[in-house]
mmCIF file of C-alpha atoms in Angstrom:
data_model
loop_
_atom_site.group_PDB
_atom_site.id
_atom_site.type_symbol
_atom_site.label_atom_id
_atom_site.label_comp_id
_atom_site.label_asym_id
_atom_site.label_seq_id
_atom_site.Cartn_x
_atom_site.Cartn_y
_atom_site.Cartn_z
ATOM 1 C CA SER M 15 44.778 116.242 158.077
ATOM 2 C CA ALA M 16 43.552 119.198 160.096
ATOM 3 C CA GLY M 17 45.409 118.177 163.235
ATOM 4 C CA GLU M 18 45.165 120.543 166.191
ATOM 5 C CA ALA M 19 43.422 123.247 164.103
ATOM 6 C CA HIS M 20 46.420 125.606 164.051
ATOM 7 C CA LEU M 21 45.616 126.492 160.440
ATOM 8 C CA VAL M 22 41.835 126.257 160.838
ATOM 9 C CA ARG M 23 41.438 128.845 163.619
ATOM 10 C CA PRO M 24 43.026 131.803 161.767
ATOM 11 C CA LEU M 25 41.006 131.035 158.641
ATOM 12 C CA LEU M 26 37.766 130.976 160.616
ATOM 13 C CA ALA M 27 38.798 134.238 162.286
ATOM 14 C CA LYS M 28 38.986 135.770 158.793
ATOM 15 C CA ASP M 29 35.449 134.493 158.110
ATOM 16 C CA CYS M 30 36.581 131.846 155.612
ATOM 17 C CA HIS M 31 34.470 128.747 155.069
ATOM 18 C CA VAL M 32 36.694 125.818 156.057
ATOM 19 C CA THR M 33 36.431 122.118 155.305
ATOM 20 C CA ALA M 34 38.691 120.182 157.668
ATOM 21 C CA ILE M 35 39.496 116.476 157.331
ATOM 22 C CA GLU M 36 40.943 114.565 160.280
ATOM 23 C CA ILE M 37 41.289 110.883 161.154
ATOM 24 C CA HIS M 38 42.307 111.020 164.841
ATOM 25 C CA GLY M 39 39.470 111.040 167.376
ATOM 26 C CA ASP M 40 41.043 113.383 169.944
ATOM 27 C CA ARG M 41 41.810 115.939 167.265
ATOM 28 C CA LEU M 42 38.286 115.610 165.855
ATOM 29 C CA THR M 43 36.894 116.544 169.252
ATOM 30 C CA LYS M 44 38.958 119.750 169.252
ATOM 31 C CA LEU M 45 37.895 120.563 165.702
ATOM 32 C CA ARG M 46 34.238 119.969 166.461
ATOM 33 C CA GLY M 47 34.601 122.333 169.396
ATOM 34 C CA LEU M 48 35.245 125.142 166.923
ATOM 35 C CA GLY M 49 31.704 124.632 165.620
ATOM 36 C CA GLY M 50 29.815 127.182 163.603
ATOM 37 C CA ASN M 51 28.369 127.305 160.128
ATOM 38 C CA ASN M 52 31.730 128.111 158.520
ATOM 39 C CA CYS M 53 33.473 124.865 159.440
ATOM 40 C CA ASP M 54 32.651 121.484 157.912
ATOM 41 C CA ILE M 55 34.481 118.614 159.579
ATOM 42 C CA ILE M 56 34.982 115.275 157.868
ATOM 43 C CA GLN M 57 36.217 112.267 159.821
ATOM 44 C CA GLY M 58 38.533 110.083 157.793
ATOM 45 C CA ASN M 59 41.858 109.627 156.110
ATOM 46 C CA PHE M 60 42.461 112.528 153.727
ATOM 47 C CA LEU M 61 44.191 110.224 151.248
ATOM 48 C CA ASN M 62 41.014 108.131 150.985
ATOM 49 C CA GLN M 63 38.694 111.060 150.269
ATOM 50 C CA PRO M 64 37.256 111.202 146.736
ATOM 51 C CA ALA M 65 38.536 114.212 144.830
ATOM 52 C CA ASP M 66 36.089 117.106 144.788
ATOM 53 C CA PRO M 67 37.543 119.880 142.581
ATOM 54 C CA ARG M 68 35.517 122.744 144.038
ATOM 55 C CA PHE M 69 37.922 124.473 146.393
ATOM 56 C CA ASP M 70 39.301 127.910 145.572
ATOM 57 C CA ALA M 71 42.085 127.574 148.142
ATOM 58 C CA ILE M 72 43.782 124.835 150.115
ATOM 59 C CA VAL M 73 46.032 125.579 153.066
ATOM 60 C CA MET M 74 47.799 122.556 154.467
ATOM 61 C CA ASN M 75 50.585 121.227 156.631
ATOM 62 C CA PRO M 76 50.720 117.532 155.666
ATOM 63 C CA PRO M 77 52.514 114.894 157.749
ATOM 64 C CA PHE M 78 56.281 115.093 157.168
ATOM 65 C CA TYR M 79 56.967 111.414 157.849
ATOM 66 C CA GLY M 80 59.255 110.134 155.076
ATOM 67 C CA THR M 81 57.804 111.400 151.826
ATOM 68 C CA HIS M 82 54.201 110.863 152.923
ATOM 69 C CA TRP M 83 53.613 114.580 152.345
ATOM 70 C CA MET M 84 54.029 114.033 148.593
ATOM 71 C CA ASP M 85 50.879 111.906 148.453
ATOM 72 C CA HIS M 86 49.005 114.622 150.350
ATOM 73 C CA ILE M 87 50.121 117.331 147.913
ATOM 74 C CA ARG M 88 49.039 115.356 144.859
ATOM 75 C CA GLN M 89 45.717 114.426 146.480
ATOM 76 C CA ALA M 90 45.041 118.011 147.575
ATOM 77 C CA PHE M 91 45.736 119.346 144.097
ATOM 78 C CA ASP M 92 42.851 117.228 142.793
ATOM 79 C CA PHE M 93 40.512 119.171 145.105
ATOM 80 C CA LEU M 94 41.321 122.548 143.522
ATOM 81 C CA ALA M 95 38.821 124.273 141.266
ATOM 82 C CA PRO M 96 40.217 125.865 138.094
ATOM 83 C CA GLU M 97 42.457 128.794 139.106
ATOM 84 C CA GLY M 98 42.382 127.516 142.696
ATOM 85 C CA GLN M 99 45.504 127.933 144.807
ATOM 86 C CA LEU M 100 47.290 125.560 147.155
ATOM 87 C CA ALA M 101 49.744 126.583 149.878
ATOM 88 C CA ALA M 102 51.497 123.806 151.788
ATOM 89 C CA ILE M 103 54.015 123.906 154.611
ATOM 90 C CA LEU M 104 56.618 121.258 153.792
ATOM 91 C CA PRO M 105 60.023 120.111 154.988
ATOM 92 C CA ALA M 106 62.833 122.094 153.335
ATOM 93 C CA SER M 107 63.908 118.867 151.630
ATOM 94 C CA ALA M 108 60.911 119.301 149.308
ATOM 95 C CA GLN M 109 62.812 122.098 147.592
ATOM 96 C CA VAL M 110 66.360 120.742 147.630
ATOM 97 C CA ALA M 111 66.523 116.955 148.052
ATOM 98 C CA GLU M 112 67.797 115.046 145.026
ATOM 99 C CA SER M 113 66.071 111.689 145.471
ATOM 100 C CA LYS M 114 64.102 110.382 142.509
ATOM 101 C CA ALA M 115 60.819 110.981 144.361
ATOM 102 C CA HIS M 116 61.710 114.593 145.213
ATOM 103 C CA ILE M 117 62.784 115.377 141.653
ATOM 104 C CA GLN M 118 59.620 113.806 140.232
ATOM 105 C CA LEU M 119 57.431 115.756 142.642
ATOM 106 C CA ARG M 120 59.092 119.063 141.713
ATOM 107 C CA ARG M 121 58.732 118.292 137.981
ATOM 108 C CA TRP M 122 55.063 117.424 138.492
ATOM 109 C CA ALA M 123 54.516 120.602 140.531
ATOM 110 C CA GLU M 124 56.142 122.741 137.843
ATOM 111 C CA LYS M 125 54.016 121.113 135.135
ATOM 112 C CA VAL M 126 50.679 121.511 136.969
ATOM 113 C CA ASN M 127 51.707 125.043 137.904
ATOM 114 C CA GLY M 128 51.700 125.993 134.229
ATOM 115 C CA GLY M 129 55.439 125.592 133.797
ATOM 116 C CA VAL M 130 56.147 128.176 136.491
ATOM 117 C CA ARG M 131 59.100 127.069 138.621
ATOM 118 C CA TRP M 132 60.404 130.254 140.185
ATOM 119 C CA GLY M 133 58.463 131.315 143.228
ATOM 120 C CA MET M 134 56.875 127.911 143.812
ATOM 121 C CA PHE M 135 58.851 127.609 147.054
ATOM 122 C CA ALA M 136 59.361 130.185 149.777
ATOM 123 C CA ASP M 137 61.659 129.552 152.735
ATOM 124 C CA LEU M 138 60.270 129.951 156.223
ATOM 125 C CA PRO M 139 62.556 131.231 158.991
ATOM 126 C CA ALA M 140 64.605 128.571 160.795
ATOM 127 C CA GLU M 141 62.825 127.146 163.823
ATOM 128 C CA SER M 142 59.457 128.552 162.708
ATOM 129 C CA PHE M 143 57.717 125.730 164.550
ATOM 130 C CA ALA M 144 60.001 125.399 167.594
ATOM 131 C CA GLU M 145 57.108 126.447 169.838
ATOM 132 C CA ALA M 146 55.172 123.409 168.579
ATOM 133 C CA GLY M 147 58.104 121.138 169.421
ATOM 134 C CA THR M 148 59.707 120.728 166.009
ATOM 135 C CA ASN M 149 62.912 122.213 164.647
ATOM 136 C CA ILE M 150 62.600 120.997 161.069
ATOM 137 C CA ASN M 151 63.424 123.652 158.484
ATOM 138 C CA THR M 152 60.388 124.332 156.357
ATOM 139 C CA VAL M 153 59.249 125.917 153.111
ATOM 140 C CA ILE M 154 55.919 126.861 151.616
ATOM 141 C CA LEU M 155 54.977 125.335 148.274
ATOM 142 C CA LYS M 156 52.520 127.419 146.239
ATOM 143 C CA LEU M 157 50.622 125.945 143.318
ATOM 144 C CA ARG M 158 47.771 127.177 141.147
ATOM 145 C CA ARG M 159 45.500 124.919 139.125
ATOM 146 C CA ARG M 160 45.676 126.360 135.632
ATOM 147 C CA TYR M 161 42.896 124.251 134.101
#
């Protein structure tokens, strides 16, 4: 879910090879405008993409609607190569909410992260995305595929 390319542009500026997946036509047009040999763009729903465990790094900001982001995290993890790393911007509730789904996601994340719990989450400053029109408190989840 590459969206408006806010994460894609800085990666391309650092000469990273980026694979971006986006379903919305207007956003695809913006992504395709970035062009170049270092950016592969796939049109489609990220959750429907077959897992391809070849990526050394995944940087993502999945949709926050409800707990929809949980499906994106689990799907993205299946794209990591061994020792690959995932960094995801998530609502702060990912770290602290006590619903069954939140607890299960954190337990899963700890397990796939090799039992490492501390340091999985890092708080972002309040209103980090106010400029983009959202005031949701956010965290970064960091995972590494250990196998």
